[in-house]
Coordinates of C-alpha atoms in Angstrom, one line a residue:
X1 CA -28.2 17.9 33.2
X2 CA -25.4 16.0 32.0
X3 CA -22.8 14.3 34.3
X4 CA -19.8 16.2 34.9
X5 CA -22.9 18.9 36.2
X6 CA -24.4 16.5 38.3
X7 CA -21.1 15.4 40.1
X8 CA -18.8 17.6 39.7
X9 CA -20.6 20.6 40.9
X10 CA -43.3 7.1 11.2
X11 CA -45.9 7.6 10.2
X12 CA -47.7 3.2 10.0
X13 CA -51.1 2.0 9.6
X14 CA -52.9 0.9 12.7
X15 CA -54.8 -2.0 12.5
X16 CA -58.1 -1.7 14.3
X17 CA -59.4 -3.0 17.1
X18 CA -62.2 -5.2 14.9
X19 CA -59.4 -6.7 13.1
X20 CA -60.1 -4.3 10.2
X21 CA -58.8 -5.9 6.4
X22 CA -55.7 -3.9 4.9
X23 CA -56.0 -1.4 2.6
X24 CA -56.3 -2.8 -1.0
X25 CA -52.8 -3.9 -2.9
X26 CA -51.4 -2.5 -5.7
X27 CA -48.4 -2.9 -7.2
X28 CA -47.5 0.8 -6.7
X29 CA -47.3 0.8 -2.8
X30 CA -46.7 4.1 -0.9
X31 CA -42.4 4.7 -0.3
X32 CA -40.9 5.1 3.3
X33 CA -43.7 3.8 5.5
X34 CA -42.5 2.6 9.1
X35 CA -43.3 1.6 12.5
X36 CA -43.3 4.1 15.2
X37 CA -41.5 3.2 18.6
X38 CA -43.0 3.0 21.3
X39 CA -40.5 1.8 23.7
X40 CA -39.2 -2.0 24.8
X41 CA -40.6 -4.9 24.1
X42 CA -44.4 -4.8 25.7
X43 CA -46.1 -7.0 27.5
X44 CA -48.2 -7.7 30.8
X45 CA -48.1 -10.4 32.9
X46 CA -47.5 -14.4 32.3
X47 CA -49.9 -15.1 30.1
X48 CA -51.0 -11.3 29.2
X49 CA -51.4 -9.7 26.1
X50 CA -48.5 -7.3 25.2
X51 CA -49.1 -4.0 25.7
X52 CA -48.2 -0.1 23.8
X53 CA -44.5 -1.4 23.7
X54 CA -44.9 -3.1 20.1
X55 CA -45.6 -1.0 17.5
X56 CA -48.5 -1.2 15.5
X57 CA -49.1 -3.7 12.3
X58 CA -47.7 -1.4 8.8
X59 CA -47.0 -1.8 5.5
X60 CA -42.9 -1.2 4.7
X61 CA -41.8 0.2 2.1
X62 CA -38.9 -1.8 0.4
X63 CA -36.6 0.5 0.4
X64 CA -36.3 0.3 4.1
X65 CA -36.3 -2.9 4.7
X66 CA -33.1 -2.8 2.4
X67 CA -31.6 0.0 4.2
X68 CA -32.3 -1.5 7.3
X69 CA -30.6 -5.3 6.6
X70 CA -27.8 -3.2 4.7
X71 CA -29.2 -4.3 1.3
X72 CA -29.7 -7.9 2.6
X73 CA -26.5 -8.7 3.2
X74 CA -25.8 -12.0 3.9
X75 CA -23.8 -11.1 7.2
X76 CA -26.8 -10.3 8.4
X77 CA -28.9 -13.6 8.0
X78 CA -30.2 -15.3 11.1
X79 CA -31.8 -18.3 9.6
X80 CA -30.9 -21.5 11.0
X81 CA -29.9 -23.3 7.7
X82 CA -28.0 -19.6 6.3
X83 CA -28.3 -19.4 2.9
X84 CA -29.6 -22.4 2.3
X85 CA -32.9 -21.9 4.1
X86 CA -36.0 -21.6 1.3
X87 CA -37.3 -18.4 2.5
X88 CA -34.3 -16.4 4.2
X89 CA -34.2 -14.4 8.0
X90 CA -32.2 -11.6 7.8
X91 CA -31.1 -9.6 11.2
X92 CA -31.7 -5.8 10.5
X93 CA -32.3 -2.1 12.3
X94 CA -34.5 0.4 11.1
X95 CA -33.7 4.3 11.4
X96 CA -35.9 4.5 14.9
X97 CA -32.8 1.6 16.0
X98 CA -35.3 -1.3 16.7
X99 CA -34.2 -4.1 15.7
X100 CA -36.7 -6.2 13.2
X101 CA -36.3 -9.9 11.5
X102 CA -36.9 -9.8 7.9
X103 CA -38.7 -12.9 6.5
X104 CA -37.9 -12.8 2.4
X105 CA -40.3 -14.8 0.3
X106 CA -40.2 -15.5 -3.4
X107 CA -42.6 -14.3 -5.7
X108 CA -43.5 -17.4 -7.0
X109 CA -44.3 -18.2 -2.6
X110 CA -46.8 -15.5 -3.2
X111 CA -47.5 -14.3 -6.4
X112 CA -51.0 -12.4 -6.0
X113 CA -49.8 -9.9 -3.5
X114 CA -53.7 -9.2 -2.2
X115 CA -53.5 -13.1 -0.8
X116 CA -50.1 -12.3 0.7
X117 CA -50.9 -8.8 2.5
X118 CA -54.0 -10.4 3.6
X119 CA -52.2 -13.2 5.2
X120 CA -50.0 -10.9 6.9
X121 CA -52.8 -8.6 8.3
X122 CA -54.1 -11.5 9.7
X123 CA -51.2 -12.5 11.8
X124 CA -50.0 -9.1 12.4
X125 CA -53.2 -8.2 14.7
X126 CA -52.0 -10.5 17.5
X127 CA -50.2 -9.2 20.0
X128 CA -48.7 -11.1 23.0
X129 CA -45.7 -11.4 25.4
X130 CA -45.3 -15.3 24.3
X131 CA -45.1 -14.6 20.6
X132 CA -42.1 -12.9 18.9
X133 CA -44.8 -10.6 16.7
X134 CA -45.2 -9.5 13.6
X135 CA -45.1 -5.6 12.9
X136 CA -45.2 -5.5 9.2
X137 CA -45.1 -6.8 5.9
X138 CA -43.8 -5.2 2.7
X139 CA -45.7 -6.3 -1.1
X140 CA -43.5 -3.9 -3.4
X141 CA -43.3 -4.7 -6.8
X142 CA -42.6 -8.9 -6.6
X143 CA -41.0 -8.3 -3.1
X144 CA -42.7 -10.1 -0.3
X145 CA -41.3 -9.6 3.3
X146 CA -42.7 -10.1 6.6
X147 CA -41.2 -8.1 9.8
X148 CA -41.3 -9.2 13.4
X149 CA -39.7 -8.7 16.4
X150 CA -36.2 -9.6 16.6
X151 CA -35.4 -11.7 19.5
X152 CA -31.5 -11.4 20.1
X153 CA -30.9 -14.6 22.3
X154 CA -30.9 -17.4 19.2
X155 CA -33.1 -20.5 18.9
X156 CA -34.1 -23.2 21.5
X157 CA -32.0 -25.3 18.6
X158 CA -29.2 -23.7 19.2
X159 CA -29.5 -24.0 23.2
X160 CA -30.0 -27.6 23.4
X161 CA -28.5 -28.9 20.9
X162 CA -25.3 -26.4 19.9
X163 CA -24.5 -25.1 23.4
X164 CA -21.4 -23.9 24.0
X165 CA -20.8 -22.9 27.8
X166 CA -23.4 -24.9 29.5
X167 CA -27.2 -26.6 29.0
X168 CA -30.5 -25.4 29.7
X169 CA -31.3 -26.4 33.4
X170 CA -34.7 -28.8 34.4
X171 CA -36.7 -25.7 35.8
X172 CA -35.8 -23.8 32.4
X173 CA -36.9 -26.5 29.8
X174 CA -40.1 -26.5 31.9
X175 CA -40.8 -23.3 31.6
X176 CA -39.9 -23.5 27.6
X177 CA -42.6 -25.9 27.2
X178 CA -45.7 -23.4 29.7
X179 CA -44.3 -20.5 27.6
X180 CA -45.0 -22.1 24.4
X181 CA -47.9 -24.1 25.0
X182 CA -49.3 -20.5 25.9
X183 CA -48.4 -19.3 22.7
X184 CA -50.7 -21.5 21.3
X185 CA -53.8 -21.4 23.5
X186 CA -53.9 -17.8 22.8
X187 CA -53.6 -18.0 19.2
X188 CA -56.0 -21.1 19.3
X189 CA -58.5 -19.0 21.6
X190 CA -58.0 -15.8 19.2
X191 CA -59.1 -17.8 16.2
X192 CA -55.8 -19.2 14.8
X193 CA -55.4 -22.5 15.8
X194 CA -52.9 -24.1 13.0
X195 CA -49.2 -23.0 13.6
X196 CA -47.1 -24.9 10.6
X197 CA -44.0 -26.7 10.9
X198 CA -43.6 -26.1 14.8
X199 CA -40.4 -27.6 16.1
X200 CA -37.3 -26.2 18.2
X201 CA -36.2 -23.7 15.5
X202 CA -39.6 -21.9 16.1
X203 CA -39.0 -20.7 19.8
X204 CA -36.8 -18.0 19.8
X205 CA -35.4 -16.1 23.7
X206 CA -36.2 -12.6 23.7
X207 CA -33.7 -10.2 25.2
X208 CA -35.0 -11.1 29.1
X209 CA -33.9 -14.6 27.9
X210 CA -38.0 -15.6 28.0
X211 CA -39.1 -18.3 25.3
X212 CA -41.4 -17.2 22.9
X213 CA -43.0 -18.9 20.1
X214 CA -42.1 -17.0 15.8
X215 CA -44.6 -15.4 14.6
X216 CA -43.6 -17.0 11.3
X217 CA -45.0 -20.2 11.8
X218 CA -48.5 -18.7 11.8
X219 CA -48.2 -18.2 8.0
X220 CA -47.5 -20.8 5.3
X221 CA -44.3 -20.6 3.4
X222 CA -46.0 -20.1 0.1
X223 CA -49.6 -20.1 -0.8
X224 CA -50.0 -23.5 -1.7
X225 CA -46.5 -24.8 -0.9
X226 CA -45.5 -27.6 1.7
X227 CA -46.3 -26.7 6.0
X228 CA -43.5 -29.1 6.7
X229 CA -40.0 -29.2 6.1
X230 CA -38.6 -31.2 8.8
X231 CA -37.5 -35.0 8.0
X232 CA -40.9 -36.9 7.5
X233 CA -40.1 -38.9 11.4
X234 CA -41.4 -35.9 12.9
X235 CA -44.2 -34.7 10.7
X236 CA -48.0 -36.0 11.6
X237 CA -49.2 -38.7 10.4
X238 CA -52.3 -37.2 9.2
X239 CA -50.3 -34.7 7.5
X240 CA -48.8 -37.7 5.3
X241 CA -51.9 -39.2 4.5
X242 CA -53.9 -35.7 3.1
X243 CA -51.5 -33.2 3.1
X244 CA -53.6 -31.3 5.5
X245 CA -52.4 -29.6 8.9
X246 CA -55.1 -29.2 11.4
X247 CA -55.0 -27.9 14.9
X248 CA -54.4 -31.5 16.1
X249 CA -51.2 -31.6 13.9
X250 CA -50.0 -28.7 15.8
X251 CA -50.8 -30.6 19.2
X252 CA -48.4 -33.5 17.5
X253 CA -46.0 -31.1 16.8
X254 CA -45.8 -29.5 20.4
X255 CA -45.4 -33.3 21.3
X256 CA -42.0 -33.8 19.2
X257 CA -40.4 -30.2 20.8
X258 CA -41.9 -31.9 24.5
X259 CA -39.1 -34.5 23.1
X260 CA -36.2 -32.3 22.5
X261 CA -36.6 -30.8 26.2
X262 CA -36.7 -34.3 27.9
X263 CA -33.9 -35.5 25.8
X264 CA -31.5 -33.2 24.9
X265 CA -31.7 -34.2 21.2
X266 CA -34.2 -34.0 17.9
X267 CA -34.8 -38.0 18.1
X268 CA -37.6 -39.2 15.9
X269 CA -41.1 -39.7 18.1
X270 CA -41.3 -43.6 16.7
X271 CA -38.1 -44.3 18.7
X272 CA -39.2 -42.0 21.7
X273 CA -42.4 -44.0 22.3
X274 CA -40.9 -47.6 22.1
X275 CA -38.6 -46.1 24.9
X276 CA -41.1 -44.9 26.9
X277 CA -43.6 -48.1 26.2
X278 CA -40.8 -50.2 27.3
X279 CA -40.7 -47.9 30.9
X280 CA -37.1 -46.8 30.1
X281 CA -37.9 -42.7 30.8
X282 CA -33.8 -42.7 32.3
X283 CA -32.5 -43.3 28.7
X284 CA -34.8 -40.7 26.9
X285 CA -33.4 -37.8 29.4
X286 CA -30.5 -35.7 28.8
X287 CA -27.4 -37.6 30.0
X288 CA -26.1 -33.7 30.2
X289 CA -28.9 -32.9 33.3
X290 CA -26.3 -35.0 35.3
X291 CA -29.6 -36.0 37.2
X292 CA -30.5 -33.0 38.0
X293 CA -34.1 -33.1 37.4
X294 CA -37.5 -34.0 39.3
X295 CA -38.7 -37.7 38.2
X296 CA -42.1 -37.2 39.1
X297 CA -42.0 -34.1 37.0
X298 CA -39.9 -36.0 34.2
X299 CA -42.7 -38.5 34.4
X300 CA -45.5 -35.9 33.5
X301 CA -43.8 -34.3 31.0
X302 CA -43.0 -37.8 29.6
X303 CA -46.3 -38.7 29.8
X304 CA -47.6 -35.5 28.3
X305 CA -45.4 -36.0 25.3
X306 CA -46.9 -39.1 24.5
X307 CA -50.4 -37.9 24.8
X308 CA -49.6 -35.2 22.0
X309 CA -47.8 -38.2 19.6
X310 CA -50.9 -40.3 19.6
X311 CA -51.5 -41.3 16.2
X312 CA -55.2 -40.8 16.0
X313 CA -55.3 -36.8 16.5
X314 CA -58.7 -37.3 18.6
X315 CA -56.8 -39.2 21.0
X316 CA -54.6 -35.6 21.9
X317 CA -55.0 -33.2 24.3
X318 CA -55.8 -29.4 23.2
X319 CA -53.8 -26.7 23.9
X320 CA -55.8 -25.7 27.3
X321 CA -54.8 -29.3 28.3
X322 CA -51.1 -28.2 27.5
X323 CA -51.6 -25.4 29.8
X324 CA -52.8 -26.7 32.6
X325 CA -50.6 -30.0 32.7
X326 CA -47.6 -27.7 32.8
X327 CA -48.6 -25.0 34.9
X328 CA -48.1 -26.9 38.3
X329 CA -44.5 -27.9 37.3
X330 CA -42.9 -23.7 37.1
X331 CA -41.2 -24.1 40.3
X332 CA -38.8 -21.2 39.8
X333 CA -41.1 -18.5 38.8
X334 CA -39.3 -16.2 40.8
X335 CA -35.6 -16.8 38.6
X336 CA -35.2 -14.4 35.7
X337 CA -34.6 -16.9 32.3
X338 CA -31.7 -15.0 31.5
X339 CA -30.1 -16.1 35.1
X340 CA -31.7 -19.7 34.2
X341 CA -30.1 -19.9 30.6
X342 CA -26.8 -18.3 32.3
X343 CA -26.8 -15.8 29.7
X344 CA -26.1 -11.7 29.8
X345 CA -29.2 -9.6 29.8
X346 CA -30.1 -7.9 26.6
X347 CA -30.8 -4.0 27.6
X348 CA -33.1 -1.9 25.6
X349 CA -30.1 0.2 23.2
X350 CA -29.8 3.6 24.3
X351 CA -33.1 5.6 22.5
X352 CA -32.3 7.7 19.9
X353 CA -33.4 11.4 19.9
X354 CA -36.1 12.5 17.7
X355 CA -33.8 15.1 15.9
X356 CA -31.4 13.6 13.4
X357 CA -27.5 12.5 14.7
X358 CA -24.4 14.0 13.5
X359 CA -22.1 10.7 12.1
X360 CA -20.7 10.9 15.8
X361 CA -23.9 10.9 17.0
X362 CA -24.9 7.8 14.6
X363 CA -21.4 5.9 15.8
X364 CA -21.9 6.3 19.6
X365 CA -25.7 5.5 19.5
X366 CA -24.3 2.0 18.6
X367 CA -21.0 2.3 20.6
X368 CA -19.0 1.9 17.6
X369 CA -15.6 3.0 18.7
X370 CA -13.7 2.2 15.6
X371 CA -15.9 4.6 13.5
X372 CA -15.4 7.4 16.8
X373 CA -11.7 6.8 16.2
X374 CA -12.3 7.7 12.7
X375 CA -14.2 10.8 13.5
X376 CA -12.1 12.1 16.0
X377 CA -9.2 11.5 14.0
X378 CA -10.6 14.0 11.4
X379 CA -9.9 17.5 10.9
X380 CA -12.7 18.9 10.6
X381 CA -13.6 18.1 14.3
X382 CA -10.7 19.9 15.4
X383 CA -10.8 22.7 13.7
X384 CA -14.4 23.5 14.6
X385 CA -13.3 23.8 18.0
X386 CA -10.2 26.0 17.3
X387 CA -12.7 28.0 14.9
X388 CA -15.4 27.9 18.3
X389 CA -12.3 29.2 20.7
X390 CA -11.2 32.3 18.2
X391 CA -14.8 33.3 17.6
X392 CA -15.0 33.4 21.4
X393 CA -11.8 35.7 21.6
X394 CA -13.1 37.9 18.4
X395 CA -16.9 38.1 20.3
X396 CA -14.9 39.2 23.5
X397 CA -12.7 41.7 22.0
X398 CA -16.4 43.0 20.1
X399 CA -18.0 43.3 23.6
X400 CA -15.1 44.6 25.1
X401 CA -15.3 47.6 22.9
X402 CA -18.9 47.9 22.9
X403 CA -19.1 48.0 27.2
X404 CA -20.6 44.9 27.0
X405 CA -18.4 43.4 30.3
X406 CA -20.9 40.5 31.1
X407 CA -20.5 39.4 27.4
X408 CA -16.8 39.9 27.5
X409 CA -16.4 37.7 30.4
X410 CA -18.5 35.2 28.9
X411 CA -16.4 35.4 25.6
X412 CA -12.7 35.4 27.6
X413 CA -13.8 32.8 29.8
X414 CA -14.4 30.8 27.0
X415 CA -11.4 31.4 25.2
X416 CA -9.1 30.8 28.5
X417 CA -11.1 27.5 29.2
X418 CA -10.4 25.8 26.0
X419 CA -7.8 27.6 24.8
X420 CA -4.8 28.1 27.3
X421 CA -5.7 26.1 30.3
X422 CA -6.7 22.7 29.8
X423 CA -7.6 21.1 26.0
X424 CA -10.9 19.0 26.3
X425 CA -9.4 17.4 22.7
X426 CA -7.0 15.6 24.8
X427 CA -9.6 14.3 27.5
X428 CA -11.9 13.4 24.3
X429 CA -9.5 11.2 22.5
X430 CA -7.9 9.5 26.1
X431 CA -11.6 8.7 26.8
X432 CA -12.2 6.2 23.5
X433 CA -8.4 5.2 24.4
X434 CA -10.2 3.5 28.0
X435 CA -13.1 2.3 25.6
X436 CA -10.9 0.6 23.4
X437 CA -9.1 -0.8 26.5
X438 CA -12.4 -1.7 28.1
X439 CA -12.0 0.4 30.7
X440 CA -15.5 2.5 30.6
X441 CA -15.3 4.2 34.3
X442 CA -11.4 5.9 33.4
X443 CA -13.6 6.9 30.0
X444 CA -16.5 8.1 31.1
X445 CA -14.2 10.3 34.5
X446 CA -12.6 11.8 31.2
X447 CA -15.2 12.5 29.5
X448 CA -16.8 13.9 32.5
X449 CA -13.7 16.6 32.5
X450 CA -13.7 17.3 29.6
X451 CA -17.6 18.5 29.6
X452 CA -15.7 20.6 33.0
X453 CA -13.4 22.3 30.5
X454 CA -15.9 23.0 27.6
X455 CA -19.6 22.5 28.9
X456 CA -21.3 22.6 25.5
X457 CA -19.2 20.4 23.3
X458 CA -21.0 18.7 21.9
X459 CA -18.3 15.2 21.8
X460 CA -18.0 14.9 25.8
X461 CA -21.5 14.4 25.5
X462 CA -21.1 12.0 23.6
X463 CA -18.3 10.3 24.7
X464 CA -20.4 10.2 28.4
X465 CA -22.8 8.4 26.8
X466 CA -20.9 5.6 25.1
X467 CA -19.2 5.2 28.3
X468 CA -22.4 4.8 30.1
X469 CA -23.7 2.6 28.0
X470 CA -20.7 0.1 27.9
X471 CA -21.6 0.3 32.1
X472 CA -24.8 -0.9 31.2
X473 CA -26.2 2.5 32.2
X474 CA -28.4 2.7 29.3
X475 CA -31.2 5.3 30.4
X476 CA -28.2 7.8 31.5
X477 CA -26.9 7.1 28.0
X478 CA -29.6 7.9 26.7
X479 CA -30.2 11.1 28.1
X480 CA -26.4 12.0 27.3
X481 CA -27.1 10.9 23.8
X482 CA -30.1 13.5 23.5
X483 CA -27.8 16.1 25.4
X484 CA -25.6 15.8 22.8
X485 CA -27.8 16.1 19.5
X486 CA -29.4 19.3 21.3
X487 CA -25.9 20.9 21.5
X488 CA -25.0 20.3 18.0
X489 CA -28.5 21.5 16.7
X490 CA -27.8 24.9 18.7
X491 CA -24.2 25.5 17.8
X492 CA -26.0 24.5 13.7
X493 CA -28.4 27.5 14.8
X494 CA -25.4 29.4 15.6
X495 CA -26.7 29.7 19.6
X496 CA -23.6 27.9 20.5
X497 CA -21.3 30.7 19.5

């Protein structure tokens, strides 16, 4: 029932539950494979493995992938260094609108793509609410991609050390650190301990502004290529000695993020630790916490940190240590992170239907009023409903003659409605007017009356659920948005006439 009634009167490959190998590699892959949707982001409990909300591991074809970063364009790169970065991020939205990160590799990264797709079908059968996961991979040709979930709240870079409107809170940099060091007791429990090149670009804030930890990092960037790329201050020791990461590495790694929370800024651990040797824990911490922080819980975190930079890796805690040293400290478990990072909350976008959406459909399903402008500025749309109201008349007149008085009604109603009374055209076009002038309840009472005036066109639908969703109304907007493709697909059938 839409709202002027109500108030007014992919095909993918699963992977199996044994963790089953991919299908064999070619270099002829199978076209236009994608991920089903299966709803929001999934996920149990703290600490739970994520449920039927993330699609199942697939194969992409290319193809999509290209249509869904708009051919890779670089306006839609997310990687930290933009263009620069070795193996590029793009942003991009497949045709089920989920939104996906696209990690591009070079051939020469990966040139057998068996090793690849192997690589990638042994990440992609993890699944949990502290990992941004991976969905997908794609080994067309020399292409070599890997898709996760895109998590639309930037990098824990980017919030401590680029902020813009304020810092992360105490309670929220704790809870940072228990989110991640989950992320890696459950991939060291499930069998995949190493995680390369872990540092603050690799924890990413979902759309509930929760930390999780890039799925990315669980792969190398190229078969036999380096696992670090940070300045050698923060890489382990080890790791300079044999080249080798190992799950202590990781554990060092952890240690050097631990570091960014406390302070604010990516100092080298060398410096870190004479601070803390020399008992000054004050000068590490953010000068930006104006104080606001626990000592006693500064000093475990502190204390933690230096535990991880040890330089002999026996001498490091594991990542159940992690876990359990942090757990005590989430004192505001009850505080959403979004609320805690003082950020908007990311809503699920409005669902699209399963039919296909008319271009208006397409431009409202991403509330793109310029485009709407466009449409409704065109003839065609106009002139469908002039054609709609004469047909009406001509059907009346037909019934008319026939005896057919019900019908005729029907038919004149019609035709007096949106013909000589009241024009829903001009409640259609005021309604994106409010939009544009961010005014969403004026647009969505017009678009309300003019459903009133013309019950089955198609646009007030349409215009209903733009307006909704710009009120953060998004499961209302959804529904208007199906209400809408249903109306066009009858009048297509002709049952609208």
């Amino acid at each position: 029932m839409g709202c002027c009634q109500s108030l007014c009167s992919d095909e993918h490959q699963p992977l199996g539950k044994d963790g089953a190998q991919p299908p064999q590699v070619t270099q002829n892959h199978r076209g236009g494979a994608t991920t089903a949707d299966n709803g929001g982001i999934g996920g149990g409990g703290a600490g739970g493995v994520a449920g039927g909300g993330i699609p199942s591991f697939s194969e992409f074809s290319f193809s999509d992938l290209k249509a869904a970063t708009n051919n890779f364009s670089s306006d839609n790169i997310v990687s930290e260094s933009g263009e620069k970065a070795p193996n590029l991020v793009y942003k991009g939205r497949l045709q089920n609108r989920r939104w996906i990160a696209v990690k591009k590799f070079t051939k020469m990264a990966w040139p057998d793509p068996k090793q690849f797709a192997e690589e990638a079908w042994g990440v992609g059968k993890f699944r949990h609410n502290r990992l941004a996961n991976l969905i997908g991979y794609c080994c067309d040709g020399d292409e070599r991609l890997l898709v996760a979930e895109f998590m639309p709240n930037d990098t824990l870079a980017k919030h401590l050390f680029h902020w813009e409107n304020q810092t992360i809170e105490w309670a929220m940099r704790l809870r940072v650190g228990y989110y991640i060091a989950e992320a890696l007791d459950y991939c060291s429990t499930e069998g995949r301990p190493l995680y390369h090149d872990l540092n603050a670009y690799r924890v990413l804030f979902d759309e509930d502004g929760d930390p999780r930890l890039s799925c990315f990092g669980l792969m190398k960037n190229s078969r036999d290529g380096k696992s670090y790329s940070t300045n050698l201050a923060y890489t382990p020791p080890e790791y300079l000695r044999n080249g080798r990461v190992t799950p202590e590495s990781v554990t060092y790694s952890f240690g050097t993020v631990l570091l960014d929370l406390l302070s604010g800024k990516h100092i080298p651990p060398s410096h870190a630790l004479d601070m803390i040797r020399g008992k000054n824990i004050i000068l590490l911490m953010d000068s930006h916490l104006e104080g606001k922080f626990s000592t006693e819980e500064a000093t475990v975190v502190v204390e933690l940190a230096s535990q991880c930079l040890q330089y002999e890796p026996r001498e490091r805690p594991n990542t159940k240590d992690l876990v359990a040293t942090l757990a005590p400290l989430q004192t505001k478990s009850d505080v959403p992170s979004y609320v805690m990072l003082g950020i908007k909350k990311h809503d699920e976008a409005p669902s699209t239907p399963q039919r296909p959406l008319s271009p208006l459909g397409e431009a409202c399903s991403r509330m793109d009023l310029t485009a709407i402008h466009q449409i409704l500025l065109s003839f065609q749309e106009w002139t469908q409903q002039m054609k709609d109201m004469l047909d009406a008349r001509k059907r009346g007149d037909q019934a008319f003659r026939e005896k057919d008085f019900k019908t005729a009604i029907d038919c004149y109603s019609q035709f007096i409605d949106v013909g000589t009374m009241v024009s829903p055209t001009v409640f259609g076009r005021r309604s994106l007017c409010y939009l544009l002038c961010d005014q969403p309840d004026a647009a969505l009472r017009d678009a309300m009356q003019a459903q009133c005036v013309y019950p089955d066109w198609p646009t007030a639908f349409y215009m209903q659920s733009v307006a909704l969703a710009k009120l953060n109304m998004n499961t209302d907007a959804a529904d208007m948005l199906n209400e809408a493709s249903q109306l066009e697909e009858k009048r297509q059938r002709g049952g609208g006439k």
